[in-house]
PDB file of C-alpha atoms in Angstrom:
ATOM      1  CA  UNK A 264       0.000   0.000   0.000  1.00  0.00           C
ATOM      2  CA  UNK A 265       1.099   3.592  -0.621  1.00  0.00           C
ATOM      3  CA  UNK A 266       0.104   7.113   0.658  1.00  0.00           C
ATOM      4  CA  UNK A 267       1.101  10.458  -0.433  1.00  0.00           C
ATOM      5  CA  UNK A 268       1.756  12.846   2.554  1.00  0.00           C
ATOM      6  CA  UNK A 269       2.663  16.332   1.749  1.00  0.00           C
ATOM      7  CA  UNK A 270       2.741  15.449  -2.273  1.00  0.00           C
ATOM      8  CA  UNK A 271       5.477  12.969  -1.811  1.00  0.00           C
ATOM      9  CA  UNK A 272       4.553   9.011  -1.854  1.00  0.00           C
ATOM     10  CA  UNK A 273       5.567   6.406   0.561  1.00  0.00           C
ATOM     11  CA  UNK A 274       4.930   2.677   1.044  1.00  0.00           C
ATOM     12  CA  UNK A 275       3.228   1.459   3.581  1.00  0.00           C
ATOM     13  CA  UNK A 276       4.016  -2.229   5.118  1.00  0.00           C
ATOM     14  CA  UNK A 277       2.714  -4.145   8.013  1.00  0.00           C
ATOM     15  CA  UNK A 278       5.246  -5.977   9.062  1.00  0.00           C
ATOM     16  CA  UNK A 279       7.445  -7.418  12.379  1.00  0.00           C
ATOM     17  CA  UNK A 280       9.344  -4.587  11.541  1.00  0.00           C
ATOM     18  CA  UNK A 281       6.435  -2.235  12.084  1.00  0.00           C
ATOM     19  CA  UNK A 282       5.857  -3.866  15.311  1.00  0.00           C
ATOM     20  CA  UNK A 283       8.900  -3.643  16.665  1.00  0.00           C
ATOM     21  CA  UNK A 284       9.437   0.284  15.742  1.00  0.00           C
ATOM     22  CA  UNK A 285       6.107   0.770  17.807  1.00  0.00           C
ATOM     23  CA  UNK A 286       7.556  -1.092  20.702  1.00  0.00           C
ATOM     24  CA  UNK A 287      10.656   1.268  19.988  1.00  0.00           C
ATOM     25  CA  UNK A 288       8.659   4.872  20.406  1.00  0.00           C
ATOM     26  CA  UNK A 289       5.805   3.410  22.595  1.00  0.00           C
ATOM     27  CA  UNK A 290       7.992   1.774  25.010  1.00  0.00           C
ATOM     28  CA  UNK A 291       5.911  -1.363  25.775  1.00  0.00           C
ATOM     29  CA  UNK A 292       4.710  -4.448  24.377  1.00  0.00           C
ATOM     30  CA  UNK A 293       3.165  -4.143  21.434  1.00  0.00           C
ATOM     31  CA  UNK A 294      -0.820  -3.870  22.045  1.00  0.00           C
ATOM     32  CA  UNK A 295      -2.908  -1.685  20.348  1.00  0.00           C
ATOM     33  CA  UNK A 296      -5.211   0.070  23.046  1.00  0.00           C
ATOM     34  CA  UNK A 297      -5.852   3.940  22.616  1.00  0.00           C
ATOM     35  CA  UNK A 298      -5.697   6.013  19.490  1.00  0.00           C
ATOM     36  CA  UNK A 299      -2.397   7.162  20.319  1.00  0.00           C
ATOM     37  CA  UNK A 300      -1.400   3.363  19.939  1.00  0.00           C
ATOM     38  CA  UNK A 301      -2.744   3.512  16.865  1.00  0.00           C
ATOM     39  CA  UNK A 302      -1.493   6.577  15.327  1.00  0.00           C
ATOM     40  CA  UNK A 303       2.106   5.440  16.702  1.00  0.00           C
ATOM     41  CA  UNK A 304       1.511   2.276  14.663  1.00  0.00           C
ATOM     42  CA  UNK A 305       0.351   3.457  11.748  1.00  0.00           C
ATOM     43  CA  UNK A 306       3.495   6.082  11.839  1.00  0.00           C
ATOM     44  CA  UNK A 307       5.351   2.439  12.448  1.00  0.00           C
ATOM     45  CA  UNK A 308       4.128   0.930   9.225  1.00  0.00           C
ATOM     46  CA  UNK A 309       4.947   4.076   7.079  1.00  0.00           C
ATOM     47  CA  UNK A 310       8.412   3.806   8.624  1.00  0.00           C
ATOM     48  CA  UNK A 311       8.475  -0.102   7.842  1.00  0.00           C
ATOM     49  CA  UNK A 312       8.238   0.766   4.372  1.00  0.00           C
ATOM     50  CA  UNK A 313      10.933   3.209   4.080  1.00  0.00           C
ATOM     51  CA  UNK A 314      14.077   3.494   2.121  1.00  0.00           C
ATOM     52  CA  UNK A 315      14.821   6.927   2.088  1.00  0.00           C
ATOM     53  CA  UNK A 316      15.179   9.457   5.225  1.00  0.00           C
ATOM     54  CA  UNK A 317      12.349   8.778   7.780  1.00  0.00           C
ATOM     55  CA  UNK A 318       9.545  11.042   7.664  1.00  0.00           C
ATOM     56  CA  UNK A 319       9.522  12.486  11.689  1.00  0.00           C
ATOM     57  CA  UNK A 320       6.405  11.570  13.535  1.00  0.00           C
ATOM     58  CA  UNK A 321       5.301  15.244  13.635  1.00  0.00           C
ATOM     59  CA  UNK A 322       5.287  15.557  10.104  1.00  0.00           C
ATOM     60  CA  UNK A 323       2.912  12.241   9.900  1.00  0.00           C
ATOM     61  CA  UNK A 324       0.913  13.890  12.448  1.00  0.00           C
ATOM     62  CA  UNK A 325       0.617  17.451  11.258  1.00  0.00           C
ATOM     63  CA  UNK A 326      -0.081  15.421   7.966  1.00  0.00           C
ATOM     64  CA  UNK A 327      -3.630  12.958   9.671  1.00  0.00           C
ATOM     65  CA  UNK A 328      -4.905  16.322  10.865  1.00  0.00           C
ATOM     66  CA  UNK A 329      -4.901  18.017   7.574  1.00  0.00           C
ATOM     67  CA  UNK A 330      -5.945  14.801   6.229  1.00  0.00           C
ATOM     68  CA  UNK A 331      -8.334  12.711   8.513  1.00  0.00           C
ATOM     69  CA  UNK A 332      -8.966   9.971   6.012  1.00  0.00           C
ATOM     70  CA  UNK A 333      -5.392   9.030   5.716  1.00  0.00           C
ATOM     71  CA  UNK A 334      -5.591   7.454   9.217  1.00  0.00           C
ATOM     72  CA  UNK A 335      -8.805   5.879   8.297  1.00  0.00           C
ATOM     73  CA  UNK A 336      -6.912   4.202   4.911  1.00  0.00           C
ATOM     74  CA  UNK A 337      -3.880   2.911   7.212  1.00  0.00           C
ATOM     75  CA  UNK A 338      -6.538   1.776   9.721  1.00  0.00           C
ATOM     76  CA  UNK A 339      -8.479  -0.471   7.153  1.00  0.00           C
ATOM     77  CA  UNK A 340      -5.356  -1.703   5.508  1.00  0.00           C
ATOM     78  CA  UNK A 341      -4.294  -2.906   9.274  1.00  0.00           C
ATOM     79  CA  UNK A 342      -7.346  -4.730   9.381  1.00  0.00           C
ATOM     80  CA  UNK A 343      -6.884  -6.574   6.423  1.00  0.00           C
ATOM     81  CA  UNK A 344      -3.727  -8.008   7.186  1.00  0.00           C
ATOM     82  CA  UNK A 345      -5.267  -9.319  10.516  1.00  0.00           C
ATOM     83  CA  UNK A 346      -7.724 -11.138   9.287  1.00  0.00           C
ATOM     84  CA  UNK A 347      -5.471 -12.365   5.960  1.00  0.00           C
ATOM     85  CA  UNK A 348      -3.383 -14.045   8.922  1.00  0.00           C
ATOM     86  CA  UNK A 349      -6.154 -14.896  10.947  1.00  0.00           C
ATOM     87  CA  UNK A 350      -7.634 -16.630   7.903  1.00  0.00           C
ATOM     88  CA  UNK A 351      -4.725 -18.687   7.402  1.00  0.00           C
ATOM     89  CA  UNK A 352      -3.836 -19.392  10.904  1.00  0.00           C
ATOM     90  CA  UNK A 353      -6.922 -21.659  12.255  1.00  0.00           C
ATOM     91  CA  UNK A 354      -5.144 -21.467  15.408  1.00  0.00           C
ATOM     92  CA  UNK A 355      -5.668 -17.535  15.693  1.00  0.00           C
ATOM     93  CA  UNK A 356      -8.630 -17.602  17.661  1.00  0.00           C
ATOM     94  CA  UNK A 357      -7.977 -20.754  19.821  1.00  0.00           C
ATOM     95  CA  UNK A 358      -4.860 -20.683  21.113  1.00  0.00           C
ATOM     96  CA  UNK A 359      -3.749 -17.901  23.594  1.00  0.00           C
ATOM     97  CA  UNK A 360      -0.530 -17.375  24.661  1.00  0.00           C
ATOM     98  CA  UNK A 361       0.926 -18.243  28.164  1.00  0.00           C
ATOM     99  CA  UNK A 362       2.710 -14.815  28.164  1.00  0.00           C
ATOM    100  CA  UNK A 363       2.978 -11.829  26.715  1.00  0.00           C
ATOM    101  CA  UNK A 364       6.482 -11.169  24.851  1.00  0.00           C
ATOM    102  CA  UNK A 365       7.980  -8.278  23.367  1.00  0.00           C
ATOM    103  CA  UNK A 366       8.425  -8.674  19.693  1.00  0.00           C
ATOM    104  CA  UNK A 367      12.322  -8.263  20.344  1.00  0.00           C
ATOM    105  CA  UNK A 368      12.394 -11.363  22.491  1.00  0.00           C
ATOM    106  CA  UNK A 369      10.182 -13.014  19.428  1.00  0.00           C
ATOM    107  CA  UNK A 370      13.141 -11.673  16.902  1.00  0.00           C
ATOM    108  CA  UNK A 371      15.488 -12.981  18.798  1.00  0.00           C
ATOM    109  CA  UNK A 372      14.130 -16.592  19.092  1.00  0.00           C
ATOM    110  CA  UNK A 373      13.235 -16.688  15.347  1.00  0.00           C
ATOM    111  CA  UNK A 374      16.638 -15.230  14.238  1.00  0.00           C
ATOM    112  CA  UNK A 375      19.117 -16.478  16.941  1.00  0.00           C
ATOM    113  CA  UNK A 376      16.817 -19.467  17.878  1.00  0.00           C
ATOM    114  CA  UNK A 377      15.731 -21.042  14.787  1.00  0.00           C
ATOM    115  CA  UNK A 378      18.336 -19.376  12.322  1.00  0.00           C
ATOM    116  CA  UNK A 379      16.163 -17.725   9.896  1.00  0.00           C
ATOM    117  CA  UNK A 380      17.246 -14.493   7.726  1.00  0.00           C
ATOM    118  CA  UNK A 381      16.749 -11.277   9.632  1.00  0.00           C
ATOM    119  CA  UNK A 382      15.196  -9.330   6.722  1.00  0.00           C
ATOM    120  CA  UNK A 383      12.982 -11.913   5.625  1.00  0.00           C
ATOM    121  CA  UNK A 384      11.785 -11.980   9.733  1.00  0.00           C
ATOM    122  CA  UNK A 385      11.440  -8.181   9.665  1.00  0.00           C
ATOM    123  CA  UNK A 386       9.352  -7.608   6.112  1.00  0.00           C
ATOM    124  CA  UNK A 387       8.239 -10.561   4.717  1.00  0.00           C
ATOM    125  CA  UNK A 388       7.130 -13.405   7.493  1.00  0.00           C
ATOM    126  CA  UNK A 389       3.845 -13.434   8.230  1.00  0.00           C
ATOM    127  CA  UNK A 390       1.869 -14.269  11.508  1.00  0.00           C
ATOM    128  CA  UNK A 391       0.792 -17.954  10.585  1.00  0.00           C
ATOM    129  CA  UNK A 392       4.539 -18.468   9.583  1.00  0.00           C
ATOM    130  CA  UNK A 393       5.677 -17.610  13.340  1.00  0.00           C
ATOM    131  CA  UNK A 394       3.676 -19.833  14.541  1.00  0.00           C
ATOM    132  CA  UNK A 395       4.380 -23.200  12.947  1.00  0.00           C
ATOM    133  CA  UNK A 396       8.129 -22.033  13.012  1.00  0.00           C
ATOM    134  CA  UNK A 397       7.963 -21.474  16.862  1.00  0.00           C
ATOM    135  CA  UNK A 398       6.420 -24.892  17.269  1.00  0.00           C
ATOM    136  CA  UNK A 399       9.080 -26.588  15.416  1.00  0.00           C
ATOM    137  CA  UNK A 400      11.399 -24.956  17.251  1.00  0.00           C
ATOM    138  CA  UNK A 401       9.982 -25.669  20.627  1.00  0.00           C
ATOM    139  CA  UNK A 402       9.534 -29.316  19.506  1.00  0.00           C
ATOM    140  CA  UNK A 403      13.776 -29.293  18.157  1.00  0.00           C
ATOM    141  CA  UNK A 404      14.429 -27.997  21.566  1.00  0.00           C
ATOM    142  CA  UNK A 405      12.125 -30.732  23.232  1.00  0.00           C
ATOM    143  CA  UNK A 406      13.784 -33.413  21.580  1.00  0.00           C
ATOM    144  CA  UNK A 407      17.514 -32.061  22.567  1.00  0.00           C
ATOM    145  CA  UNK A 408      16.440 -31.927  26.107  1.00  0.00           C
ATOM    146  CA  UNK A 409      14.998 -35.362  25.876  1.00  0.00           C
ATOM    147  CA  UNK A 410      18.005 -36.971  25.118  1.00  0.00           C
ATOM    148  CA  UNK A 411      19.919 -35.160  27.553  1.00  0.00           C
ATOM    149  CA  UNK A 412      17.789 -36.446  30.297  1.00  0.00           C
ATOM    150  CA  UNK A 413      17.707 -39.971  28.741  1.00  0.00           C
ATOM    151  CA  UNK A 414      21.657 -39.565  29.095  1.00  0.00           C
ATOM    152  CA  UNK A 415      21.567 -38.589  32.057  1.00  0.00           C
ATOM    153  CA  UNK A 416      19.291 -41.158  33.553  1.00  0.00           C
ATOM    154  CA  UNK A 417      21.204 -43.861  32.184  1.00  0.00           C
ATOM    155  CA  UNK A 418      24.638 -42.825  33.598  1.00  0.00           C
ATOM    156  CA  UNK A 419      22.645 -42.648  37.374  1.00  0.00           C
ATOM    157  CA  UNK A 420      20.872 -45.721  36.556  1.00  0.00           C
ATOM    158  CA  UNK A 421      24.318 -47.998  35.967  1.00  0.00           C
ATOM    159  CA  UNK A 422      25.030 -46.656  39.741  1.00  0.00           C
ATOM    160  CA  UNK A 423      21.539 -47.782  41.402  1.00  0.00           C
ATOM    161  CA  UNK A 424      19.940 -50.867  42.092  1.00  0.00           C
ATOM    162  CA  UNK A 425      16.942 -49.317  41.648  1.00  0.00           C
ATOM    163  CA  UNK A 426      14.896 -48.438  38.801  1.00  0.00           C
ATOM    164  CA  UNK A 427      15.046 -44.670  37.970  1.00  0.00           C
ATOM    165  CA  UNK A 428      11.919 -42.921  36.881  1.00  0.00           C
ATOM    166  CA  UNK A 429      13.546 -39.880  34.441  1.00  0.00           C
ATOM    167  CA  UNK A 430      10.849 -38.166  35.498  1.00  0.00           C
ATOM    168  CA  UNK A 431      11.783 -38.201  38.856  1.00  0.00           C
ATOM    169  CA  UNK A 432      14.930 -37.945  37.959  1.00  0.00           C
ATOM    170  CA  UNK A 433      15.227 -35.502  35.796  1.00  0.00           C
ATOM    171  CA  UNK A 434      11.589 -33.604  35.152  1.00  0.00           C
ATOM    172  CA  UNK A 435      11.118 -30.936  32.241  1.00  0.00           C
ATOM    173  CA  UNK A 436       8.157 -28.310  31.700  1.00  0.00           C
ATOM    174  CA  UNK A 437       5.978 -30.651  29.459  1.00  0.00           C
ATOM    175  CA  UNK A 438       6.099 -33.664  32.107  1.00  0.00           C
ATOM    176  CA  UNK A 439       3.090 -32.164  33.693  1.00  0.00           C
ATOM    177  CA  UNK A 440       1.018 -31.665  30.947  1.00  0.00           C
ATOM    178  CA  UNK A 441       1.833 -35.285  29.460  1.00  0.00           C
ATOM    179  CA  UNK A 442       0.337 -36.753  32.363  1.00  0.00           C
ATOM    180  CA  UNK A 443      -2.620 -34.450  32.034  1.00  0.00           C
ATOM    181  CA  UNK A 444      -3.134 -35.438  28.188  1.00  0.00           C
ATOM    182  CA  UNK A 445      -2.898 -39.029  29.241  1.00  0.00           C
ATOM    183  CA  UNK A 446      -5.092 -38.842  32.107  1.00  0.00           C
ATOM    184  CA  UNK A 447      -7.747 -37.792  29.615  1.00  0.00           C
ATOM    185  CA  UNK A 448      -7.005 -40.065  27.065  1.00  0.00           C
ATOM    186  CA  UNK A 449      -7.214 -42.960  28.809  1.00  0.00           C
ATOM    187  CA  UNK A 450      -9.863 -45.857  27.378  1.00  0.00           C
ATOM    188  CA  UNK A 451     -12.339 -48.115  29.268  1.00  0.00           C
ATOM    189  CA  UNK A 452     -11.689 -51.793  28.695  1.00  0.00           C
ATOM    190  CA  UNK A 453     -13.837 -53.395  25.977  1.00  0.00           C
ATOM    191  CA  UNK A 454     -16.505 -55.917  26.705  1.00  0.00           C
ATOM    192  CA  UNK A 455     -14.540 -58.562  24.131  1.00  0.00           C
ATOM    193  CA  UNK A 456     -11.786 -58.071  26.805  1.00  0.00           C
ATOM    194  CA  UNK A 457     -13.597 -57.912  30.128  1.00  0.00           C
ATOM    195  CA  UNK A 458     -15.541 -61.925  28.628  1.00  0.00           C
ATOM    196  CA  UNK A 459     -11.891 -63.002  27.615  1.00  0.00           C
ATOM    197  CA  UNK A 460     -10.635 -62.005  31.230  1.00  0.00           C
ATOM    198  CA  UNK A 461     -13.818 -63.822  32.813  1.00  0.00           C
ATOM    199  CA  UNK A 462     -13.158 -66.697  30.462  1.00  0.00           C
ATOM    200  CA  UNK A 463      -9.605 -67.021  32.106  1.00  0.00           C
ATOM    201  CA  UNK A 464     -10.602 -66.389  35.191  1.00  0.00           C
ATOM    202  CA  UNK A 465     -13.102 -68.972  35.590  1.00  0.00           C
ATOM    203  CA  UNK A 466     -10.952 -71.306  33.736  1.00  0.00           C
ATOM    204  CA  UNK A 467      -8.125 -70.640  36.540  1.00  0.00           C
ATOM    205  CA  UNK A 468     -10.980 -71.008  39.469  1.00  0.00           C
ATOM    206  CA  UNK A 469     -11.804 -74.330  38.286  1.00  0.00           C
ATOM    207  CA  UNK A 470      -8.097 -76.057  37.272  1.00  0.00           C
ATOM    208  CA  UNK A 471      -6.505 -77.846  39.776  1.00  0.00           C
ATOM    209  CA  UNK A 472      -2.796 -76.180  38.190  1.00  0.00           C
ATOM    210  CA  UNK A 473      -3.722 -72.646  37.473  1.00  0.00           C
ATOM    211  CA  UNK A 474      -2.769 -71.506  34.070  1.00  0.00           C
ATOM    212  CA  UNK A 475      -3.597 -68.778  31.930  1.00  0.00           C
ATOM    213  CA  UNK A 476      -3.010 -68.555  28.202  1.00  0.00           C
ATOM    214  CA  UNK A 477      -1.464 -65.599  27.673  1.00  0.00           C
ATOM    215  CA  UNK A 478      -1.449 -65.590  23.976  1.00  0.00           C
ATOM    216  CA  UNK A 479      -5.332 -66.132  23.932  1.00  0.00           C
ATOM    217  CA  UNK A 480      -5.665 -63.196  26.233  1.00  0.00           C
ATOM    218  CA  UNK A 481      -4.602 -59.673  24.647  1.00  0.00           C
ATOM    219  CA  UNK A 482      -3.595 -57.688  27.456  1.00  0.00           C
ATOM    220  CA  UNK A 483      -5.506 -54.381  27.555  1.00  0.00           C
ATOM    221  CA  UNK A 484      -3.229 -51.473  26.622  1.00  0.00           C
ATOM    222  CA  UNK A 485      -0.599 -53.590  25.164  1.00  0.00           C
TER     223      UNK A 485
END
């Protein structure tokens, strides 16, 4: 998108780059909450899309009041980028974050972190592309810790006589919620294997050696 303020044209682009320069002159986490938020972060996206020397904030200001429908146009486009990501993220509207980050933490984690190209972070990545890359980079870091503990436990467990539990051992964040997923996904026996476990039962009652076939009986949750 482009505007012209004071006869002279300049692109407009909502970007992490955008968000980041309103963290910059707002001072906080990016949130849009007033209408000074929002004229700070429509400044932010006209400064996103410059090459040349930055236009100063008073300028852009000066340049809404003699204009009121330019801040309407940079509100609108704004919009439409939300809900183009929103549209393409299904998990927009379901998924909340644990906490609030600052978009430089967020940079840092997606440059630093997962190695991808700073310019391409800060103009061209969009929302739904943060969010399947942070996932695969929480799961890369999951799996590294994982085999550290499974290290780990296995160097205590050659010194014990007991049988470790890494979890015990050596917990991590997601331990909790594991047990909480399996908690819920746990199944009631069928009634094919509650009448084979009577069958064997009865069988066993009424032997004088007490057997079970154990190839007859499946073993519930094996």
């Amino acid at each position: 998108m482009e505007i012209i303020i004071k006869e002279k044209s300049y692109k407009v682009k909502y970007s992490i780059r955008a968000m980041m320069a309103f963290e910059q002159i707002a001072g906080k986490n990016f949130e849009i909450k007033s209408l000074t938020d929002l004229y700070i972060f429509c400044y932010s996206m006209v400064l996103a899309g410059m090459n040349e020397e930055p236009l100063a904030f008073d300028d852009f200001i000066d340049a809404c009041d003699t204009d009121p429908q330019l801040i309407t146009q940079l509100s609108e486009y704004m919009n439409k980028s939300v809900k183009m990501n929103e549209q393409l993220n299904k998990k927009a509207d379901t998924k909340k974050a644990e906490e609030q980050v600052s978009l430089r933490e967020l940079y840092t984690t997606l440059v630093v972190g997962a190695g991808i190209s700073p310019a391409y972070v800060l103009d061209e990545m969009q929302w739904y592309e943060v969010e399947a890359v942070l996932d695969g980079y929480d799961l890369k870091q999951r799996e590294n810790w994982e085999k550290v503990r499974t290290l780990v436990v296995a160097s205590l467990q050659s010194n014990s006589s007991k049988r470790l539990k890494a979890q015990k051992v050596f917990p991590l964040p997601w331990d909790k919620q594991e047990q909480k997923r399996s908690a819920g996904k746990k199944e009631k026996p069928s009634t094919e294997y509650i009448h084979q476990f009577q069958e064997e039962a009865f069988k066993c009652i009424n032997s004088e050696r007490v057997e079970v076939n154990l190839d007859k009986l499946k073993i519930y949750g094996r």
